[in-house]
Tab-separated table of C-alpha atoms and ligand atoms in Angstrom:
chain	number	residue	atom	x	y	z
A	1	MET	CA	-5.218	-3.046	19.391
A	2	THR	CA	-1.589	-3.626	19.778
A	3	GLY	CA	0.189	-6.777	20.190
A	4	ALA	CA	2.370	-9.224	18.109
A	5	HIS	CA	1.638	-9.539	14.473
A	6	GLY	CA	3.153	-11.016	11.391
A	7	PRO	CA	2.867	-9.044	8.293
A	8	GLY	CA	3.649	-11.949	5.962
A	9	VAL	CA	1.067	-13.461	3.865
A	10	ARG	CA	-1.339	-15.623	5.948
A	11	GLU	CA	-2.853	-18.747	4.241
A	12	CYS	CA	-6.611	-18.668	4.347
A	13	PRO	CA	-9.147	-21.268	3.469
A	14	PRO	CA	-10.601	-21.249	-0.064
A	15	GLU	CA	-14.247	-20.221	1.148
A	16	ARG	CA	-14.303	-16.650	2.178
A	17	THR	CA	-16.734	-13.738	2.668
A	18	PRO	CA	-16.613	-11.081	-0.071
A	19	ALA	CA	-14.164	-8.278	0.882
A	20	VAL	CA	-14.141	-4.664	0.775
A	21	VAL	CA	-10.534	-3.312	0.306
A	22	LEU	CA	-10.101	0.230	1.109
A	23	ASP	CA	-7.211	2.545	0.050
A	24	LEU	CA	-6.434	4.654	2.954
A	25	ASP	CA	-5.204	8.147	1.925
A	26	GLY	CA	-8.067	9.965	0.178
A	27	VAL	CA	-10.792	7.408	1.444
A	28	LEU	CA	-10.375	7.175	5.124
A	29	TRP	CA	-8.432	10.265	5.756
A	30	LEU	CA	-6.420	13.090	4.127
A	31	GLY	CA	-2.852	13.125	5.812
A	32	ASP	CA	-3.929	13.080	9.459
A	33	GLU	CA	-7.598	14.322	8.936
A	34	PRO	CA	-10.200	11.730	9.021
A	35	LEU	CA	-12.872	12.077	6.298
A	36	PRO	CA	-16.418	12.411	7.390
A	37	GLY	CA	-18.474	9.308	7.500
A	38	ALA	CA	-15.633	6.822	6.586
A	39	ALA	CA	-15.372	5.100	10.137
A	40	ASP	CA	-19.206	4.657	9.949
A	41	ALA	CA	-18.990	3.263	6.564
A	42	VAL	CA	-16.478	0.755	7.627
A	43	ALA	CA	-18.783	-0.173	10.464
A	44	ARG	CA	-21.738	-0.803	7.945
A	45	PHE	CA	-19.553	-3.013	5.883
A	46	ARG	CA	-18.657	-5.066	8.997
A	47	ALA	CA	-22.239	-5.163	9.935
A	48	ALA	CA	-23.175	-6.376	6.788
A	49	GLY	CA	-21.083	-9.326	7.176
A	50	LEU	CA	-18.230	-8.367	4.598
A	51	ALA	CA	-14.537	-8.676	5.292
A	52	VAL	CA	-12.748	-5.394	5.169
A	53	GLY	CA	-9.235	-4.993	4.143
A	54	PHE	CA	-6.949	-1.762	4.179
A	55	MET	CA	-4.406	-1.421	1.288
A	56	THR	CA	-1.959	1.580	0.910
A	57	ASN	CA	0.881	2.195	-1.366
A	58	ASN	CA	2.363	4.322	1.671
A	59	SER	CA	5.101	1.994	2.978
A	60	SER	CA	6.485	4.418	5.565
A	61	LEU	CA	4.740	3.064	8.565
A	62	PRO	CA	4.904	-0.507	10.230
A	63	VAL	CA	1.439	-2.238	10.091
A	64	SER	CA	0.907	-1.425	13.788
A	65	GLY	CA	1.269	2.343	12.752
A	66	TYR	CA	-1.684	1.878	10.452
A	67	VAL	CA	-3.668	-0.076	13.032
A	68	ASP	CA	-2.952	2.778	15.468
A	69	LYS	CA	-4.062	5.481	12.838
A	70	LEU	CA	-7.046	3.705	12.179
A	71	ALA	CA	-7.979	3.428	15.737
A	72	ARG	CA	-7.434	7.224	16.125
A	73	ILE	CA	-10.325	7.711	13.439
A	74	GLY	CA	-12.600	5.214	15.154
A	75	VAL	CA	-11.812	2.193	12.927
A	76	GLU	CA	-10.890	-0.988	14.841
A	77	ALA	CA	-8.440	-3.129	12.393
A	78	ASP	CA	-6.697	-6.349	12.978
A	79	PRO	CA	-3.120	-6.249	11.696
A	80	SER	CA	-3.933	-9.163	9.287
A	81	GLU	CA	-6.390	-6.891	7.537
A	82	VAL	CA	-3.744	-4.195	6.802
A	83	LEU	CA	-1.740	-4.386	3.539
A	84	THR	CA	0.962	-2.168	2.447
A	85	SER	CA	3.308	-1.891	-0.547
A	86	ALA	CA	5.976	-2.790	1.791
A	87	LEU	CA	4.491	-6.208	2.503
A	88	ALA	CA	4.302	-6.538	-1.301
A	89	ALA	CA	7.967	-5.705	-1.740
A	90	ALA	CA	8.975	-8.047	0.833
A	91	GLU	CA	6.839	-10.919	-0.823
A	92	LEU	CA	8.380	-10.254	-4.176
A	93	LEU	CA	11.891	-10.552	-2.910
A	94	ALA	CA	10.966	-13.463	-0.802
A	95	ALA	CA	9.889	-15.542	-3.928
A	96	ASP	CA	13.643	-15.356	-4.989
A	97	LEU	CA	15.903	-14.397	-2.246
A	98	ALA	CA	16.938	-16.692	0.664
A	99	PRO	CA	16.336	-15.603	4.089
A	100	GLY	CA	19.350	-13.952	5.559
A	101	SER	CA	19.853	-12.049	2.302
A	102	LYS	CA	21.276	-8.559	2.660
A	103	VAL	CA	18.725	-5.925	1.601
A	104	LEU	CA	19.353	-2.120	1.486
A	105	ALA	CA	16.420	-0.374	2.701
A	106	CYS	CA	16.038	3.197	1.403
A	107	SER	CA	12.750	3.728	3.058
A	108	GLY	CA	10.787	4.305	6.237
A	109	PRO	CA	10.314	1.676	8.987
A	110	GLY	CA	7.284	-0.031	7.233
A	111	VAL	CA	9.833	-1.569	4.604
A	112	VAL	CA	12.347	-2.631	7.379
A	113	GLU	CA	9.478	-4.329	9.189
A	114	ALA	CA	8.300	-6.205	6.185
A	115	LEU	CA	11.723	-7.197	5.043
A	116	GLU	CA	12.929	-8.429	8.650
A	117	ALA	CA	9.648	-10.295	8.886
A	118	ARG	CA	10.629	-12.214	5.986
A	119	GLY	CA	14.059	-13.087	7.544
A	120	PHE	CA	16.174	-10.614	5.386
A	121	ALA	CA	19.152	-8.912	7.013
A	122	VAL	CA	18.307	-5.271	6.384
A	123	VAL	CA	20.682	-2.387	6.176
A	124	ASP	CA	19.447	1.104	6.299
A	125	ALA	CA	20.595	3.455	3.395
A	126	GLY	CA	20.910	6.123	6.081
A	127	GLN	CA	24.027	4.430	7.449
A	128	PRO	CA	27.502	4.878	5.914
A	129	ASP	CA	29.236	1.875	3.920
A	130	PRO	CA	26.509	-0.449	3.503
A	131	GLY	CA	28.581	-2.919	1.688
A	132	PRO	CA	27.409	-5.343	-0.925
A	133	VAL	CA	23.766	-6.049	-0.986
A	134	GLU	CA	21.528	-8.510	-3.154
A	135	ALA	CA	18.539	-6.001	-3.350
A	136	VAL	CA	17.563	-2.420	-2.812
A	137	VAL	CA	14.095	-1.184	-1.758
A	138	VAL	CA	13.099	2.213	-2.237
A	139	GLY	CA	9.992	3.232	-0.208
A	140	TRP	CA	8.514	6.641	0.777
A	141	HIS	CA	10.409	8.504	3.481
A	142	ARG	CA	10.931	12.121	4.505
A	143	THR	CA	14.536	11.728	5.259
A	144	PHE	CA	15.717	10.893	1.656
A	145	ASP	CA	18.778	12.913	0.888
A	146	PHE	CA	21.793	12.844	-1.161
A	147	ASP	CA	23.788	10.241	0.774
A	148	ARG	CA	20.866	7.794	0.525
A	149	LEU	CA	20.515	8.483	-3.082
A	150	ASP	CA	24.180	7.676	-3.483
A	151	ARG	CA	24.197	4.416	-1.641
A	152	ALA	CA	20.894	3.144	-3.058
A	153	SER	CA	21.997	3.996	-6.751
A	154	ALA	CA	25.538	2.606	-6.298
A	155	ALA	CA	24.065	-0.607	-5.048
A	156	VAL	CA	21.761	-0.884	-8.206
A	157	ARG	CA	24.727	0.112	-10.384
A	158	ALA	CA	26.757	-2.766	-8.699
A	159	GLY	CA	24.136	-5.306	-9.669
A	160	ALA	CA	21.648	-5.370	-6.741
A	161	ARG	CA	17.974	-6.104	-7.538
A	162	PHE	CA	16.070	-2.915	-7.590
A	163	VAL	CA	12.371	-2.840	-6.015
A	164	ALA	CA	10.210	0.113	-5.577
A	165	THR	CA	7.434	-0.381	-3.128
A	166	ASN	CA	5.222	1.941	-5.389
A	167	ALA	CA	5.473	4.541	-8.207
A	168	ASP	CA	2.984	7.102	-7.111
A	169	ALA	CA	4.314	10.581	-8.184
A	170	THR	CA	2.163	12.139	-5.571
A	171	TYR	CA	-0.053	11.634	-2.455
A	172	PRO	CA	-2.931	13.784	-1.099
A	173	ALA	CA	-2.412	16.052	1.749
A	174	PRO	CA	-5.215	18.358	3.444
A	175	ASP	CA	-3.695	21.296	1.566
A	176	GLY	CA	-2.759	19.818	-1.785
A	177	LEU	CA	-0.239	17.195	-3.041
A	178	LEU	CA	3.055	16.075	-1.497
A	179	PRO	CA	5.883	14.209	-3.512
A	180	GLY	CA	5.298	10.635	-3.505
A	181	ASN	CA	7.691	7.393	-3.695
A	182	GLY	CA	7.720	7.738	-7.537
A	183	ALA	CA	9.779	10.947	-7.242
A	184	LEU	CA	12.335	9.324	-4.819
A	185	VAL	CA	12.526	6.135	-7.066
A	186	ALA	CA	13.122	8.333	-10.362
A	187	ALA	CA	16.181	9.849	-8.522
A	188	VAL	CA	17.623	6.435	-7.813
A	189	ALA	CA	16.691	5.062	-11.105
A	190	THR	CA	18.175	8.141	-13.037
A	191	ALA	CA	21.427	7.993	-10.978
A	192	ALA	CA	21.561	4.008	-11.497
A	193	GLY	CA	20.583	3.914	-15.088
A	194	ARG	CA	17.928	1.139	-14.500
A	195	ARG	CA	14.234	0.988	-13.829
A	196	PRO	CA	12.748	-0.687	-10.799
A	197	GLU	CA	10.509	-3.546	-10.315
A	198	VAL	CA	7.392	-2.087	-8.690
A	199	ALA	CA	5.612	-3.992	-5.988
A	200	GLY	CA	2.474	-1.772	-5.000
A	201	LYS	CA	-0.797	-1.195	-6.451
A	202	PRO	CA	-1.573	-2.041	-9.218
A	203	GLU	CA	1.278	-4.359	-9.802
A	204	PRO	CA	1.130	-8.192	-9.700
A	205	PRO	CA	2.831	-8.462	-6.286
A	206	THR	CA	0.001	-6.623	-4.617
A	207	VAL	CA	-2.844	-8.269	-6.728
A	208	ALA	CA	-1.199	-11.617	-5.346
A	209	LEU	CA	-1.111	-10.244	-1.879
A	210	VAL	CA	-4.815	-9.070	-1.891
A	211	LYS	CA	-5.908	-12.309	-3.390
A	212	ALA	CA	-3.901	-14.307	-0.645
A	213	ARG	CA	-5.455	-12.375	2.023
A	214	PHE	CA	-8.928	-11.763	0.970
A	215	GLY	CA	-9.976	-14.307	-1.865
A	216	GLU	CA	-11.585	-13.925	-5.092
A	217	ARG	CA	-14.510	-11.729	-4.561
A	218	GLY	CA	-14.488	-8.119	-3.351
A	219	VAL	CA	-14.764	-4.483	-4.170
A	220	MET	CA	-11.872	-2.207	-4.381
A	221	ALA	CA	-12.447	1.380	-3.255
A	222	GLY	CA	-9.868	4.152	-3.823
A	223	ASP	CA	-9.209	7.620	-5.042
A	224	ARG	CA	-6.937	6.996	-7.942
A	225	PRO	CA	-8.137	5.201	-11.119
A	226	SER	CA	-4.326	4.742	-12.139
A	227	THR	CA	-3.533	2.649	-9.103
A	228	ASP	CA	-6.624	1.679	-7.195
A	229	GLY	CA	-8.780	1.256	-10.408
A	230	ALA	CA	-5.999	-0.484	-12.099
A	231	LEU	CA	-5.749	-2.809	-9.031
A	232	ALA	CA	-9.477	-3.576	-9.099
A	233	ALA	CA	-9.200	-4.518	-12.843
A	234	ALA	CA	-6.525	-6.808	-12.138
A	235	LEU	CA	-8.320	-8.371	-9.453
A	236	GLY	CA	-11.659	-8.668	-11.466
A	237	TRP	CA	-13.375	-6.640	-8.828
A	238	PRO	CA	-15.663	-3.492	-9.300
A	239	PHE	CA	-13.916	-0.301	-8.563
A	240	ALA	CA	-15.426	2.204	-6.198
A	241	LEU	CA	-14.080	5.871	-6.808
A	242	VAL	CA	-13.894	8.016	-4.050
A	243	VAL	CA	-13.163	11.647	-5.459
A	244	SER	CA	-10.345	13.288	-3.689
A	245	SER	CA	-7.744	16.090	-4.517
A	246	ALA	CA	-5.619	13.134	-5.946
A	247	THR	CA	-8.452	12.134	-8.244
A	248	LEU	CA	-8.831	15.723	-9.462
A	249	SER	CA	-5.099	16.546	-9.498
A	250	GLY	CA	-4.377	16.223	-13.199
A	251	ASP	CA	-2.343	13.151	-12.521
A	252	GLU	CA	-5.303	10.850	-13.136
A	253	ALA	CA	-7.241	10.405	-16.471
A	254	THR	CA	-10.873	11.616	-16.176
A	255	ASP	CA	-12.107	8.512	-18.296
A	256	HIS	CA	-12.146	5.785	-15.644
A	257	ASP	CA	-14.399	2.596	-15.522
A	258	ALA	CA	-15.383	2.983	-12.074
A	259	ALA	CA	-18.594	0.863	-11.097
A	260	PHE	CA	-19.377	3.536	-8.473
A	261	VAL	CA	-18.229	7.165	-8.008
A	262	GLY	CA	-19.144	9.484	-5.099
A	263	PRO	CA	-17.509	12.362	-3.180
A	264	SER	CA	-16.948	10.005	-0.048
A	265	LEU	CA	-16.745	6.496	0.951
A	266	ALA	CA	-19.953	7.125	3.145
A	267	SER	CA	-21.864	7.988	-0.033
A	268	LEU	CA	-20.869	4.673	-1.763
A	269	ALA	CA	-21.303	2.280	1.182
A	270	ASP	CA	-24.660	1.286	0.309
A	271	LYS	CA	-23.926	0.550	-3.359
A	272	ILE	CA	-20.838	-1.558	-2.264
A	273	ILE	CA	-22.814	-3.612	0.134
A	274	ASP	CA	-25.532	-4.068	-2.569
A	275	ALA	CA	-22.910	-5.136	-5.139
A	276	LEU	CA	-21.454	-7.915	-2.833
A	277	GLY	CA	-24.789	-9.115	-1.839
A	278	PRO	CA	-26.009	-10.506	1.465
A	279	SER	CA	-23.587	-12.706	3.288
A	280	ASP	CA	-24.552	-16.152	4.365
A	281	ALA	CA	-21.313	-16.444	6.269
B	301	LIG	MG1	-5.497	7.269	-2.102
């Protein structure tokens, strides 16, 4: 379950089994609470011969952290199956910035891991005097404070490229909603006077990441039409909407074009398997 892994995009052969790509928060768990039947639904997808992916806009944990958290709810996952907005942000920068470029991480360890895996020299915004950097990546973290805001916004004002792992205003927790990375990014953007490039769902860097890992055919399941549903549309995949507190928060439009809607992943598993057809892989 542990062991070495590379979070960078892995080249895959063109012929691949269809995939179910699952959002995590609100689909497999709420905060630290597993959602009933979710692990069993993943087992049914695997038994049906489908590839399974896990795609979260939460960039705070390294990939191994999500593998471990999945294991705690009874889902065995390979690190290559886990995609985060931190990986999407690192891929976005790697398209233009040379390895060794200095990048300020105003984020949790997931972003640091993804940037280091792409060969960037990472400076933590929690450290004083970061010096000139070529890019700033803002990802969700609980230690965001005035000094980090000062360093990140100063770097952006000085001309650094400005990347947000994701722009979610909130994310679901067992007792309601918590501020999401969009709130931290808004503070940096306001102080810097510049808007960021966004890497996570449903933006093009994540579309590219999902296609590189899982190919052209799949179903995207998530609890937010604005991110998960929009990613499904960008991929050209059906969207399976799992209704959570985030779906009903008022942040989300009520007119979505989900192919399937249900109160849990378990309630949608048969429909998702049917939609992707029997696998001959
Ligand atoms: Mg979610």
